[in-house]
Amino acid sequence: MDAVGILLLIVAIFFIIVLFRSIKIVPQQWNYIIERLGKYRRTLEPGPRLLVPFVDNVRAKVDLRERVVNFPPQPVITADNLGVQIDTVLYYIITQPTAAVYNIDDYLAGVEQLTTTTLRNVVGSMDLEKTLTSREEINARLAAELDKATDKWGLKVTRVELRSIEPPLSIRDAMEKQMRAERDRRAAILNAEGTKRSSILMAEGEQQSAVLRAKGERDAAVLRADGEAKAIQTVFAAIHNAKPTDRLLTYQYLQTLPTIAQGDANKVWVIPAELTKALGGIGNAFGGADSSGPAQEEEVEVDTSALELDDSAAQALEAAQQAAREVQDLGEGKTRDELPPAPA
């Protein structure tokens, strides 16, 4: 290769280098800080940009997206002199790229140290119990303090989260025992309330059952009394419908006397005063009609149309009519052998 070819090759390489250093393509959500001969010149926005080769230089590339930084656990002393380990997560964005580059050497290290000191100041004014139960309050106070302090660095702290709070092992054991006792107390209270509710429901059920049982017994007694009343009315109607006479009643009275003498406990049998009248009546029945002529039987008319007679009432009515016919036959002069046998 001759000298001309070598020269052209050198010129081409130099032109490529110049072109490469003159054109910069800035990605979206990024800013480039440009210095000219060591002095801040301008900030390049996203897109293709031209620079003066060998004069302009890219000082820093700044990412404008929201970033997340997880800081290692930091020892913090609470107001009741208990040490805890707190792990924090910081969310921030860069709003002023030039301030983030020129106002602080390393803004990440500055944010970490500022977060640690602010966290100690906030948590140091709280006791352990409040620290464990006031995460939202701590997060809000940390975010406000950090946003105020990092404003001059061109940063905006959007959110701070306490990822974990680790108390000492002895404190955790005491807290676990306390929580276990609290859970046992709540369980005992719930069990007592359940027992109380169950007793109340059982008492209410027994009360309702007793009320319903009493109502049932009352209705049964009313129905039983009503049935007995109807039975008495039926028997009464059957007797009057059969037109019984004094001789029939006397005969029935004599049939009832052996029943009175029954029983092992009857040592003395008192003869009723009505026995003489009954014997006189039955004697008249066997001796024929009275000299004064046949007795005029009183006619008794009983309206039984309103009574509802069942089978037992109809049988009773038929038996009464049969007894009345027997007494009538006896009065007409039939022999004693034709009378129905007396009960034993």
Short mmCIF file of C-alpha atoms in Angstrom, two decimals:
data_model
loop_
_atom_site.label_atom_id
_atom_site.label_comp_id
_atom_site.label_asym_id
_atom_site.label_seq_id
_atom_site.Cartn_x
_atom_site.Cartn_y
_atom_site.Cartn_z
CA MET A 1 0.00 0.00 0.00
CA ASP A 2 1.40 3.38 -0.98
CA ALA A 3 1.46 6.50 1.15
CA VAL A 4 -1.71 7.93 -0.36
CA GLY A 5 -3.69 4.86 0.57
CA ILE A 6 -2.37 4.95 4.12
CA LEU A 7 -3.28 8.59 4.42
CA LEU A 8 -6.81 7.99 3.17
CA LEU A 9 -7.22 5.14 5.63
CA ILE A 10 -6.09 7.35 8.51
CA VAL A 11 -8.48 10.10 7.43
CA ALA A 12 -11.37 7.64 7.25
CA ILE A 13 -10.62 6.29 10.71
CA PHE A 14 -10.37 9.82 12.08
CA PHE A 15 -13.67 10.76 10.45
CA ILE A 16 -15.39 7.71 11.97
CA ILE A 17 -14.04 8.61 15.42
CA VAL A 18 -15.16 12.21 15.05
CA LEU A 19 -18.57 11.12 13.87
CA PHE A 20 -18.88 8.67 16.76
CA ARG A 21 -17.95 11.36 19.30
CA SER A 22 -20.18 13.95 17.70
CA ILE A 23 -23.46 12.00 17.69
CA LYS A 24 -25.12 10.82 20.94
CA ILE A 25 -28.43 9.00 21.19
CA VAL A 26 -30.06 9.57 24.56
CA PRO A 27 -32.58 6.84 25.61
CA GLN A 28 -36.04 7.62 26.93
CA GLN A 29 -36.19 8.63 30.64
CA TRP A 30 -32.47 9.43 30.66
CA ASN A 31 -30.53 12.70 30.72
CA TYR A 32 -26.91 13.23 29.80
CA ILE A 33 -24.88 15.92 31.58
CA ILE A 34 -22.50 17.55 29.04
CA GLU A 35 -19.32 19.41 30.01
CA ARG A 36 -17.24 21.51 27.64
CA LEU A 37 -13.61 21.68 28.58
CA GLY A 38 -14.47 20.68 32.17
CA LYS A 39 -17.38 23.11 32.61
CA TYR A 40 -21.08 22.31 32.62
CA ARG A 41 -22.47 23.03 29.20
CA ARG A 42 -25.98 21.57 28.92
CA THR A 43 -28.25 18.59 29.61
CA LEU A 44 -29.17 16.35 26.72
CA GLU A 45 -32.81 15.27 26.46
CA PRO A 46 -33.88 11.87 25.02
CA GLY A 47 -33.21 11.51 21.28
CA PRO A 48 -30.26 11.95 18.86
CA ARG A 49 -27.96 14.84 19.80
CA LEU A 50 -24.81 16.42 18.25
CA LEU A 51 -21.71 17.29 20.26
CA VAL A 52 -18.52 19.12 19.48
CA PRO A 53 -15.96 16.35 19.20
CA PHE A 54 -12.98 16.45 21.54
CA VAL A 55 -14.51 19.47 23.26
CA ASP A 56 -17.81 18.30 24.71
CA ASN A 57 -17.77 15.37 27.09
CA VAL A 58 -20.54 13.33 28.81
CA ARG A 59 -20.09 13.98 32.54
CA ALA A 60 -22.86 11.67 33.82
CA LYS A 61 -25.82 9.65 32.64
CA VAL A 62 -28.83 10.20 34.91
CA ASP A 63 -31.79 7.78 35.07
CA LEU A 64 -35.05 9.68 35.63
CA ARG A 65 -37.17 6.64 36.46
CA GLU A 66 -38.34 5.92 40.00
CA ARG A 67 -35.77 3.81 41.74
CA VAL A 68 -35.92 1.47 44.72
CA VAL A 69 -33.12 1.14 47.25
CA ASN A 70 -33.07 -1.49 49.96
CA PHE A 71 -30.85 -0.48 52.85
CA PRO A 72 -29.42 -3.11 55.21
CA PRO A 73 -30.91 -3.43 58.73
CA GLN A 74 -29.92 -0.60 61.04
CA PRO A 75 -29.69 -0.81 64.85
CA VAL A 76 -32.06 1.66 66.51
CA ILE A 77 -32.65 2.36 70.21
CA THR A 78 -36.24 3.00 71.26
CA ALA A 79 -37.41 5.37 73.98
CA ASP A 80 -37.57 2.50 76.51
CA ASN A 81 -33.89 1.60 75.82
CA LEU A 82 -34.51 -1.49 73.70
CA GLY A 83 -32.46 -2.17 70.63
CA VAL A 84 -34.20 -3.20 67.43
CA GLN A 85 -33.06 -3.92 63.89
CA ILE A 86 -35.04 -2.03 61.26
CA ASP A 87 -34.84 -2.78 57.55
CA THR A 88 -36.01 0.06 55.28
CA VAL A 89 -36.92 0.37 51.61
CA LEU A 90 -36.67 3.78 49.89
CA TYR A 91 -38.44 4.92 46.69
CA TYR A 92 -37.12 8.06 44.99
CA ILE A 93 -36.83 9.83 41.64
CA ILE A 94 -34.33 12.38 40.32
CA THR A 95 -36.04 15.64 39.41
CA GLN A 96 -32.91 17.79 38.79
CA PRO A 97 -30.10 15.85 37.12
CA THR A 98 -27.55 18.68 37.43
CA ALA A 99 -28.17 19.03 41.18
CA ALA A 100 -27.85 15.26 41.66
CA VAL A 101 -24.51 15.35 39.87
CA TYR A 102 -22.93 18.56 41.15
CA ASN A 103 -24.50 19.17 44.59
CA ILE A 104 -23.44 15.88 46.18
CA ASP A 105 -20.67 13.43 45.51
CA ASP A 106 -22.76 10.22 45.89
CA TYR A 107 -26.44 10.82 46.40
CA LEU A 108 -27.17 7.13 47.15
CA ALA A 109 -24.72 7.10 50.05
CA GLY A 110 -26.11 10.42 51.22
CA VAL A 111 -29.68 9.13 51.12
CA GLU A 112 -28.69 6.00 53.05
CA GLN A 113 -26.98 7.94 55.82
CA LEU A 114 -29.80 10.46 55.97
CA THR A 115 -32.36 7.63 56.20
CA THR A 116 -30.46 6.01 59.06
CA THR A 117 -30.16 9.20 61.12
CA THR A 118 -33.76 10.23 60.49
CA LEU A 119 -35.01 6.75 61.38
CA ARG A 120 -33.11 6.85 64.67
CA ASN A 121 -34.56 10.25 65.51
CA VAL A 122 -38.13 9.14 64.75
CA VAL A 123 -37.99 5.74 66.44
CA GLY A 124 -35.96 7.09 69.38
CA SER A 125 -38.99 9.10 70.50
CA MET A 126 -41.24 5.99 70.63
CA ASP A 127 -41.33 2.95 72.86
CA LEU A 128 -41.17 -0.57 71.47
CA GLU A 129 -44.91 -1.21 71.47
CA LYS A 130 -45.66 2.02 69.65
CA THR A 131 -42.85 1.34 67.19
CA LEU A 132 -44.32 -2.03 66.32
CA THR A 133 -47.84 -0.66 65.90
CA SER A 134 -47.08 2.69 64.23
CA ARG A 135 -45.45 1.76 60.95
CA GLU A 136 -47.65 4.05 58.92
CA GLU A 137 -46.77 7.00 61.11
CA ILE A 138 -43.04 6.22 60.94
CA ASN A 139 -43.22 5.83 57.15
CA ALA A 140 -44.97 9.18 56.74
CA ARG A 141 -42.52 11.04 59.01
CA LEU A 142 -39.50 9.47 57.31
CA ALA A 143 -40.82 10.36 53.84
CA ALA A 144 -41.50 13.96 54.86
CA GLU A 145 -38.07 14.46 56.50
CA LEU A 146 -36.13 12.81 53.67
CA ASP A 147 -38.00 14.69 50.96
CA LYS A 148 -37.22 17.97 52.68
CA ALA A 149 -33.53 17.12 53.14
CA THR A 150 -32.93 15.74 49.64
CA ASP A 151 -34.63 18.58 47.78
CA LYS A 152 -31.33 20.40 47.34
CA TRP A 153 -29.83 17.25 45.85
CA GLY A 154 -32.42 17.16 43.08
CA LEU A 155 -34.15 14.09 44.56
CA LYS A 156 -37.73 13.49 45.55
CA VAL A 157 -38.47 10.74 48.07
CA THR A 158 -41.86 9.33 47.12
CA ARG A 159 -42.19 6.60 49.69
CA VAL A 160 -40.43 4.94 52.61
CA GLU A 161 -41.38 1.51 53.93
CA LEU A 162 -40.23 -0.36 57.02
CA ARG A 163 -39.81 -3.87 55.70
CA SER A 164 -39.07 -5.48 59.05
CA ILE A 165 -38.61 -4.60 62.72
CA GLU A 166 -36.69 -7.22 64.68
CA PRO A 167 -36.70 -6.82 68.49
CA PRO A 168 -34.27 -8.80 70.67
CA LEU A 169 -34.87 -12.52 71.19
CA SER A 170 -35.86 -12.14 74.85
CA ILE A 171 -38.36 -9.43 73.93
CA ARG A 172 -39.82 -11.64 71.20
CA ASP A 173 -40.25 -14.50 73.68
CA ALA A 174 -41.99 -12.17 76.15
CA MET A 175 -44.20 -10.82 73.38
CA GLU A 176 -45.11 -14.33 72.25
CA LYS A 177 -46.07 -15.27 75.82
CA GLN A 178 -48.12 -12.10 76.13
CA MET A 179 -49.89 -12.74 72.84
CA ARG A 180 -50.50 -16.36 73.83
CA ALA A 181 -52.02 -15.23 77.13
CA GLU A 182 -54.15 -12.67 75.29
CA ARG A 183 -55.38 -15.32 72.86
CA ASP A 184 -56.16 -17.67 75.75
CA ARG A 185 -58.08 -14.89 77.48
CA ARG A 186 -60.09 -14.17 74.36
CA ALA A 187 -60.76 -17.87 73.87
CA ALA A 188 -61.98 -18.17 77.47
CA ILE A 189 -64.24 -15.15 77.00
CA LEU A 190 -65.66 -16.54 73.77
CA ASN A 191 -66.16 -19.94 75.42
CA ALA A 192 -67.95 -18.32 78.38
CA GLU A 193 -70.14 -16.28 76.05
CA GLY A 194 -70.96 -19.42 74.08
CA THR A 195 -71.84 -21.32 77.25
CA LYS A 196 -73.97 -18.42 78.44
CA ARG A 197 -75.77 -18.20 75.11
CA SER A 198 -76.29 -21.96 75.07
CA SER A 199 -77.74 -21.90 78.61
CA ILE A 200 -80.07 -19.05 77.67
CA LEU A 201 -81.25 -20.87 74.57
CA MET A 202 -81.77 -24.10 76.53
CA ALA A 203 -83.73 -22.22 79.22
CA GLU A 204 -85.85 -20.52 76.56
CA GLY A 205 -86.43 -23.88 74.90
CA GLU A 206 -87.46 -25.50 78.18
CA GLN A 207 -89.75 -22.56 78.93
CA GLN A 208 -91.43 -22.78 75.55
CA SER A 209 -91.66 -26.56 75.89
CA ALA A 210 -93.30 -26.22 79.34
CA VAL A 211 -95.71 -23.61 78.00
CA LEU A 212 -96.65 -25.77 75.02
CA ARG A 213 -96.99 -28.84 77.27
CA ALA A 214 -99.24 -26.90 79.67
CA LYS A 215 -101.34 -25.65 76.77
CA GLY A 216 -101.61 -29.21 75.47
CA GLU A 217 -102.67 -30.55 78.88
CA ARG A 218 -105.17 -27.69 79.20
CA ASP A 219 -106.66 -28.41 75.80
CA ALA A 220 -106.76 -32.13 76.59
CA ALA A 221 -108.52 -31.46 79.93
CA VAL A 222 -111.04 -29.19 78.18
CA LEU A 223 -111.68 -31.80 75.51
CA ARG A 224 -111.93 -34.55 78.17
CA ALA A 225 -114.40 -32.51 80.24
CA ASP A 226 -116.38 -31.70 77.14
CA GLY A 227 -116.50 -35.40 76.26
CA GLU A 228 -117.62 -36.36 79.76
CA ALA A 229 -120.31 -33.66 79.66
CA LYS A 230 -121.56 -34.94 76.34
CA ALA A 231 -121.51 -38.51 77.70
CA ILE A 232 -123.56 -37.46 80.75
CA GLN A 233 -126.00 -35.62 78.53
CA THR A 234 -126.27 -38.68 76.30
CA VAL A 235 -126.92 -41.05 79.23
CA PHE A 236 -129.37 -38.58 80.76
CA ALA A 237 -131.23 -38.32 77.45
CA ALA A 238 -131.25 -42.11 77.05
CA ILE A 239 -132.68 -42.64 80.56
CA HIS A 240 -135.44 -40.08 80.12
CA ASN A 241 -136.19 -41.32 76.66
CA ALA A 242 -136.74 -44.82 78.15
CA LYS A 243 -139.20 -43.35 80.75
CA PRO A 244 -137.93 -45.23 83.88
CA THR A 245 -140.33 -45.81 86.81
CA ASP A 246 -139.80 -46.05 90.54
CA ARG A 247 -139.83 -49.85 90.35
CA LEU A 248 -136.97 -49.87 87.84
CA LEU A 249 -134.92 -47.50 89.96
CA THR A 250 -135.59 -49.65 93.03
CA TYR A 251 -134.44 -52.74 91.18
CA GLN A 252 -131.25 -51.02 90.01
CA TYR A 253 -130.63 -49.87 93.58
CA LEU A 254 -130.82 -53.46 94.84
CA GLN A 255 -128.41 -54.58 92.15
CA THR A 256 -125.89 -51.97 93.32
CA LEU A 257 -125.92 -53.09 97.00
CA PRO A 258 -123.57 -56.10 96.55
CA THR A 259 -120.99 -53.77 94.99
CA ILE A 260 -120.96 -51.68 98.15
CA ALA A 261 -120.08 -54.74 100.28
CA GLN A 262 -117.15 -55.76 98.09
CA GLY A 263 -113.58 -55.26 99.28
CA ASP A 264 -111.33 -56.79 101.98
CA ALA A 265 -111.25 -53.59 104.03
CA ASN A 266 -115.03 -53.51 104.64
CA LYS A 267 -115.35 -54.85 108.20
CA VAL A 268 -118.72 -53.26 108.91
CA TRP A 269 -121.50 -52.86 106.38
CA VAL A 270 -123.96 -50.14 107.18
CA ILE A 271 -127.38 -50.77 105.65
CA PRO A 272 -128.66 -47.57 104.10
CA ALA A 273 -131.97 -46.16 105.31
CA GLU A 274 -133.27 -46.25 101.77
CA LEU A 275 -133.08 -50.07 101.80
CA THR A 276 -136.51 -50.35 103.45
CA LYS A 277 -138.13 -48.15 100.85
CA ALA A 278 -136.36 -50.11 98.12
CA LEU A 279 -137.59 -53.44 99.51
CA GLY A 280 -141.10 -52.01 99.77
CA GLY A 281 -140.95 -50.89 96.19
CA ILE A 282 -139.72 -54.26 94.95
CA GLY A 283 -142.41 -55.98 97.03
CA ASN A 284 -145.07 -53.92 95.35
CA ALA A 285 -143.53 -54.91 92.04
CA PHE A 286 -143.87 -58.64 92.87
CA GLY A 287 -147.23 -58.29 94.64
CA GLY A 288 -149.05 -56.68 91.78
CA ALA A 289 -150.64 -53.34 91.33
CA ASP A 290 -151.64 -51.07 94.19
CA SER A 291 -155.29 -51.17 95.38
CA SER A 292 -155.69 -47.62 94.39
CA GLY A 293 -155.14 -48.63 90.80
CA PRO A 294 -152.23 -48.38 88.45
CA ALA A 295 -149.89 -45.52 89.14
CA GLN A 296 -149.83 -42.79 86.68
CA GLU A 297 -146.31 -42.52 85.30
CA GLU A 298 -145.02 -39.10 84.75
CA GLU A 299 -144.31 -38.46 81.17
CA VAL A 300 -140.86 -36.98 80.64
CA GLU A 301 -140.06 -35.71 77.23
CA VAL A 302 -136.38 -35.06 76.50
CA ASP A 303 -135.35 -33.58 73.22
CA THR A 304 -132.32 -35.59 72.06
CA SER A 305 -132.18 -34.23 68.56
CA ALA A 306 -129.47 -31.74 69.54
CA LEU A 307 -127.23 -34.49 70.96
CA GLU A 308 -124.76 -36.28 68.80
CA LEU A 309 -124.81 -39.94 69.91
CA ASP A 310 -121.80 -42.11 69.23
CA ASP A 311 -121.78 -45.92 69.35
CA SER A 312 -121.32 -46.16 73.13
CA ALA A 313 -124.14 -43.63 73.75
CA ALA A 314 -126.45 -45.54 71.40
CA GLN A 315 -125.67 -48.79 73.25
CA ALA A 316 -126.37 -47.07 76.61
CA LEU A 317 -129.68 -45.77 75.25
CA GLU A 318 -130.63 -49.23 74.03
CA ALA A 319 -129.72 -50.79 77.41
CA ALA A 320 -131.84 -48.20 79.25
CA GLN A 321 -134.79 -48.88 76.97
CA GLN A 322 -134.39 -52.63 77.53
CA ALA A 323 -134.37 -52.15 81.33
CA ALA A 324 -137.47 -49.98 81.08
CA ARG A 325 -139.27 -52.69 79.11
CA GLU A 326 -138.32 -55.30 81.70
CA VAL A 327 -139.71 -53.19 84.53
CA GLN A 328 -142.87 -52.63 82.50
CA ASP A 329 -143.24 -56.39 81.98
CA LEU A 330 -142.71 -56.91 85.69
CA GLY A 331 -145.51 -54.49 86.47
CA GLU A 332 -147.81 -56.35 84.11
CA GLY A 333 -147.59 -59.52 86.24
CA LYS A 334 -144.73 -61.57 84.87
CA THR A 335 -143.06 -64.06 87.20
CA ARG A 336 -139.90 -63.33 89.13
CA ASP A 337 -137.96 -65.92 87.20
CA GLU A 338 -138.28 -63.81 84.11
CA LEU A 339 -136.40 -60.87 85.72
CA PRO A 340 -132.75 -60.43 84.78
CA PRO A 341 -130.35 -62.00 87.30
CA ALA A 342 -128.86 -59.71 89.93
CA PRO A 343 -125.12 -59.18 89.79
CA ALA A 344 -122.98 -61.35 92.10
#
